[in-house]
Amino acid sequence: MRVRGRLTWGRRARAGAVLTALLAGALPPAVVLVPGTATAGTAAGTPVCQVRDDRLREISGMVASDDGYVVINDGADDEARRRIFFLDQRCAVVRTVSFPSRPRDTEDLAIGRDGTIWVADIGDNDRSRPTVGVWRLAPGAKQPVLHRMTYPDRPHDAEALLLDASGRPLIITKGGSGTVFLYAPTTALRADATTPLTALGQVTLPTTTTSNPFSFLGRGVITGAASAPDGRRVALRSYADAFEYDVPDGDVVRALTTGTARVTPLPDEPQGESITYSRDGRSLLTVSESAGQPSGTRSTILRYPATATTATAAPLTESAAPALSTLARPIAEDTTGLGGWTWPLAAGAGVLLVLLGLAGVLRWRHTARR
């Protein structure tokens, strides 16, 4: 795993969460040992603009607006960073909106057709939160309103949010094994109540070989999501790729659980957690965190052409990672429990030992030069 510069607490937690998933057997043998079925290209995105505001060092969510962009930070200790930031088309901050109370871990944004901004406060690296939430900022409102939700099975770490055709928020778990799960509120959200979530199905991600700072670990997790302005496409992103799905009938859940993804490689983005469609729907826009990168590094919004052809990437093959039906497969299978994963655990431990040994050698060589 390549992580440059000093690690912030959030970056250490995310790196640890990925390694924990490996050691817990959440990564099946196919992800560890079998080459991807979709060969990634090497083309990088086209820079759009650079975010120069020092408060925006850990951008975790972004949506495009008519005037520019809206972004949020990952959960930050600094109060000045715990805001909703509105940027112009040159990435300059033009205004901010504060939260009425402290959010826990804001990870993604979505924008409704009426201009409502939805902030996904759903991150949970330790999988210990009794509730998660979405903040709803209506057009013209001075502050967002918090709506709490609770999972039906157990806590999940999640970093991606979509809205379905009715405006209902959909949470996509982060995963780790190449399979992620969908949850949605069972009833209309209320500010004065905690709404139960229900499980809607699973998404098996295509495998790729796209280069990214976390190697094969970064290809099996979902760190952001986006809906096209016309609602006819949605995209999920990992640290390595964007996966686009057609939504011809407005049924986002069915598109994700039964559709075939088209893959856009997002090679070597430093800490890629955000994705949105451009307002004309022709492009995918991404931005990475700059915290922990070399001094002077700024987050840059990148543009990639949105795909427009039939999917060519295949999901994980049956021999590589058998996929049961949504009804048959336990919904909690994406993270914990050793179960039948004894030898993947051993393989994961071996990988970790190799990484630790390499780190020790590099540290020794660095010390020896002093």
C-alpha atoms as one frame of an Amber mdcrd trajectory, in Angstrom:
protein
   0.000   0.000   0.000   1.516   3.340  -1.019   0.568   6.274   1.166   2.714
   9.335   0.795   3.506  11.898   3.428   2.255  12.133   6.992  -0.932  10.234
   7.663  -3.789  12.080   9.320  -5.952  10.181  11.816  -8.620   9.718   9.162
  -6.160   8.344   6.626  -4.631   6.000   9.212  -8.106   4.774  10.101  -9.048
   4.172   6.462  -5.765   2.383   5.735  -6.247   0.306   8.865  -9.824  -0.478
   7.884  -8.681  -1.802   4.507  -6.012  -3.992   6.101  -8.484  -5.149   8.734
 -10.870  -6.198   5.971  -8.077  -8.219   4.417  -7.113  -9.912   7.678 -10.760
 -10.578   8.559 -11.127 -12.541   5.340 -13.390  -9.976   3.721 -11.280 -10.072
   0.566 -11.929 -13.313  -1.300  -9.139 -15.230  -3.051 -10.158 -13.762  -6.420
  -9.418 -10.237  -5.276  -6.052 -11.200  -3.824  -4.713 -13.571  -6.447  -6.659
 -13.430  -9.691  -5.958 -10.722 -12.302  -8.835  -8.394 -13.113 -11.130  -9.155
 -15.991 -11.274  -5.530 -17.136  -7.876  -4.177 -18.137  -7.599  -0.540 -17.163
  -6.169   2.136 -19.373  -3.552   4.631 -18.271  -5.213   7.878 -19.334  -5.477
  10.457 -16.579  -8.251  12.979 -16.165  -8.099  16.505 -17.557  -7.601  19.163
 -14.857 -10.554  21.536 -14.504  -9.515  23.743 -11.586  -7.489  23.609  -8.390
  -8.944  23.979  -4.899  -6.602  26.356  -3.081  -8.524  26.934   0.147  -6.546
  25.366   3.020  -9.762  24.321   4.749 -10.424  21.842   1.958  -7.678  19.284
   2.514  -9.830  16.186   2.962 -12.576  16.513   0.356 -14.796  13.457   0.596
 -17.874  14.479  -1.396 -18.688  16.710  -4.369 -21.625  17.632  -6.594 -21.684
  19.960  -9.593 -24.119  22.856  -9.460 -25.202  25.417 -12.036 -22.741  27.907
 -10.560 -19.824  25.616  -9.798 -19.406  22.900  -7.179 -20.430  21.951  -3.652
 -17.940  19.994  -1.544 -17.507  18.669   1.986 -14.573  17.418   4.015 -14.217
  14.057   5.624 -14.937  14.286   9.354 -12.451  16.905  10.576 -11.481  18.004
  14.064 -11.126  21.617  12.930 -14.465  23.453  13.184 -13.580  25.636  10.188
 -13.567  22.532   7.998 -16.893  21.162   9.225 -18.970  23.091   6.707 -20.688
  22.761   3.363 -18.512  24.664   0.885 -19.852  26.296  -2.278 -17.255  26.881
  -5.004 -17.416  28.848  -8.222 -16.368  27.380 -11.552 -12.732  28.216 -10.808
 -12.831  26.283  -7.512 -12.770  29.390  -5.323 -14.908  29.267  -2.165 -17.762
  31.771  -2.451 -19.740  30.829   0.671 -20.048  28.196   3.370 -22.902  26.777
   5.440 -22.301  25.560   8.988 -23.900  22.542  10.622 -26.139  23.276  13.635
 -24.443  20.449  15.543 -21.242  18.500  15.038 -21.403  15.857  12.298 -19.684
  12.527  12.895 -18.147  11.560   9.549 -19.430  13.276   6.399 -18.498  11.226
   3.351 -20.590  12.099   0.278 -23.012  14.559  -1.300 -26.053  14.260  -3.544
 -28.194  16.956  -5.118 -31.943  16.650  -5.688 -33.748  17.870  -8.763 -35.079
  20.805  -6.745 -31.557  21.819  -5.738 -31.673  20.301  -2.251 -28.207  19.303
  -1.028 -27.962  16.001   0.835 -24.895  15.387   3.027 -24.179  11.762   3.895
 -22.950  11.536   7.497 -22.447   7.786   7.165 -18.743   7.063   7.680 -17.978
   4.533  10.401 -14.431   3.162  10.219 -14.844   1.320  13.513 -18.361   0.060
  12.666 -19.617   1.208  16.040 -22.180   3.950  15.366 -25.701   3.215  16.647
 -27.101   5.621  14.037 -25.986   7.303  10.834 -27.527  10.362   9.262 -28.169
  12.557   6.264 -28.225  16.326   6.460 -30.774  17.998   4.162 -30.077  21.573
   3.021 -33.121  22.920   1.181 -32.690  25.750  -1.346 -32.478  29.039   0.534
 -32.155  27.407   3.967 -29.557  28.804   6.371 -28.674  25.470   7.953 -29.133
  21.798   7.082 -31.509  19.538   9.002 -30.294  16.193  10.369 -32.231  12.957
   9.781 -30.992   9.945  11.753 -31.233   6.367  10.525 -30.319   2.939  11.858
 -29.300  -0.251  10.056 -31.476  -3.365  10.426 -28.564  -5.737  11.082 -25.419
  -4.063  12.430 -23.281  -0.961  11.827 -21.642  -0.569   8.415 -18.942   1.708
   7.080 -20.254   3.632   4.073 -19.003   6.495   1.910 -21.487   6.716  -0.979
 -24.964   8.219  -1.357 -27.459   8.248  -4.227 -31.015   9.525  -4.589 -33.619
   7.384  -6.332 -36.296   8.730  -8.670 -38.516   9.703  -5.744 -35.706  11.540
  -3.937 -35.192   8.780  -1.373 -31.570   8.498  -0.195 -29.754   5.225  -0.911
 -26.669   4.290   1.114 -23.991   2.136  -0.523 -21.629   0.426   1.916 -17.882
   0.685   1.398 -17.351  -3.061   1.255 -13.868  -4.468   0.785 -14.503  -7.754
  -1.000 -15.763  -6.389  -4.310 -19.360  -6.690  -3.084 -21.242  -3.763  -1.552
 -24.765  -3.461  -0.168 -27.647  -1.030  -0.595 -29.818   0.380   2.187 -32.694
   2.850   2.165 -35.143   4.321   4.727 -38.279   2.275   5.301 -40.440   5.390
   5.729 -40.263   9.112   5.062 -37.442  10.799   6.964 -38.303  12.916   9.994
 -36.055  15.330  11.846 -37.480  14.335  15.229 -37.187  10.558  14.816 -34.731
   7.803  13.911 -35.832   6.038  10.744 -35.072   2.332  10.238 -33.168   1.353
   7.118 -33.903  -1.727   5.045 -31.527  -3.813   2.934 -32.316  -3.663  -0.789
 -29.673  -5.860  -2.375 -26.031  -6.135  -3.293 -23.744  -4.941  -6.069 -20.885
  -7.120  -7.323 -18.231  -4.823  -8.744 -16.265  -5.536 -11.917 -12.629  -6.465
 -11.372  -9.941  -4.240 -12.877  -6.187  -3.792 -12.812  -6.187   0.002 -12.507
  -3.175   1.431 -10.688  -4.007   3.225  -7.432  -2.269   3.993  -4.095  -3.889
   0.984  -2.388  -3.218  -1.604  -5.121  -5.767  -4.459  -5.234  -7.273  -3.296
  -1.935  -8.416  -0.024  -3.510 -10.319  -1.711  -6.323 -12.825  -3.538  -4.128
 -14.246  -0.648  -2.098 -16.747   2.086  -2.950 -15.844   5.623  -1.874 -18.431
   7.760  -3.688 -21.444   7.813  -6.001 -23.188  10.152  -8.417 -26.366  10.481
 -10.475 -26.512  12.008 -13.952 -28.645  15.183 -14.148 -31.317  13.399 -16.190
 -31.379  10.441 -13.782 -30.702   7.912 -16.530 -27.222   6.922 -15.316 -25.540
   6.472 -11.971 -21.904   5.950 -11.122 -20.085   4.329  -8.235 -16.404   4.926
  -7.695 -13.571   3.083  -5.987 -10.073   4.362  -5.317  -9.265   3.145  -8.834
 -12.283   3.257 -11.170 -15.732   4.630 -11.916 -18.524   2.124 -12.639 -21.463
   3.502 -14.638 -24.883   1.874 -14.785 -27.813   2.723 -17.037 -31.105   3.531
 -15.281 -33.594   3.461 -18.182 -36.727   3.171 -16.048 -35.753   5.233 -13.004
 -35.194   2.169 -10.812 -31.741   2.840  -9.389 -31.733  -0.238  -7.157 -32.526
  -2.600 -10.009 -29.933  -0.909 -12.226 -27.226  -1.452  -9.625 -28.190  -4.965
  -8.575 -28.904  -6.427 -12.033 -27.181  -4.102 -14.507 -23.737  -4.363 -16.079
 -21.231  -1.633 -15.349 -19.142   0.336 -17.809 -15.697   1.071 -16.400 -13.810
   4.350 -16.550 -10.296   3.995 -15.051  -9.295   6.762 -12.628  -5.601   5.861
 -12.394  -3.405   6.924  -9.495  -5.654   9.532  -7.936  -3.974  10.193  -4.557
  -7.013   9.547  -2.320  -9.997   9.421  -4.656 -13.234   9.641  -2.693 -15.460
  12.014  -4.684 -17.299  11.814  -7.980 -20.071  13.758  -9.717 -21.472  14.236
 -13.194 -21.020  17.547 -14.956 -24.230  19.541 -15.307 -24.546  18.553 -18.968
 -24.029  14.871 -18.093 -21.197  14.448 -20.569 -18.373  14.121 -18.082 -17.456
  12.521 -14.796 -15.706  14.859 -12.380 -13.533  13.645  -9.521 -11.416  15.195
  -6.793  -8.971  13.694  -4.292  -7.902  14.565  -0.783  -4.640  16.490  -0.537
  -3.929  15.798   3.144  -0.900  13.583   3.585   0.449  14.476   0.140   3.743
  16.322  -0.520   3.879  19.907   0.696   2.110  22.300  -1.654  -0.183  19.665
  -3.167  -3.678  20.994  -3.890  -6.836  19.065  -4.618  -7.640  19.290  -8.328
 -10.976  18.581  -9.971 -10.406  16.207 -12.893 -12.651  15.560 -15.879 -13.175
  12.171 -17.558 -15.531  11.502 -20.481 -18.675   9.715 -19.308 -19.154   6.371
 -21.017 -21.831   5.997 -23.646 -21.456   2.444 -24.941 -22.564  -0.983 -23.846
 -20.701  -2.333 -20.840 -17.623  -4.424 -21.534 -16.457  -5.121 -17.991 -17.590
  -8.374 -16.442 -18.515  -8.894 -12.809 -16.533 -11.356 -10.731 -16.768 -14.789
 -12.300 -18.542 -17.631 -10.544 -15.326 -19.590 -10.212 -13.485 -16.613  -8.758
 -16.119 -15.440  -6.268 -19.421 -17.306  -6.216 -22.347 -14.904  -5.906 -25.547
 -16.072  -4.317 -28.848 -14.371  -4.917 -29.625 -11.285  -2.856 -32.175 -13.222
  -0.851 -29.847 -16.118  -0.136 -26.648 -14.281   0.693 -26.255 -12.922   4.239
 -26.353  -9.133   4.122 -23.589  -8.834   6.722 -21.033 -10.725   4.661 -19.051
  -7.721   3.508 -16.833  -7.224   6.538 -16.576  -9.427   9.614 -16.640 -13.078
  10.592 -14.004 -15.628   9.666 -16.413 -18.417   8.745 -14.991 -20.271   5.745
 -12.273 -17.700   5.054  -9.424 -19.477   6.869  -6.966 -19.610   4.000  -7.734
 -16.092   2.718  -6.950 -14.971   6.265  -3.592 -16.706   6.047  -2.951 -15.154
   2.634  -3.879 -11.738   3.968  -1.607 -12.177   6.955   1.207 -13.112   4.602
   0.658  -9.981   2.526   0.676  -7.870   5.676   3.911  -9.483   6.869   5.523
  -8.749   3.509   4.425  -5.110   3.734   5.694  -4.795   7.282   8.994  -6.418
   6.326   9.406  -4.043   3.382   8.659  -1.078   5.639  11.299  -2.309   8.087
  13.921  -2.645   5.367  13.180   0.844   4.039  13.321   2.298   7.535  16.660
   0.523   8.183  18.110   1.807   4.940  16.918   5.331   5.725  18.454   5.144
   9.225  21.703   3.714   7.890  22.185   6.729   5.613  21.933   9.207   8.493
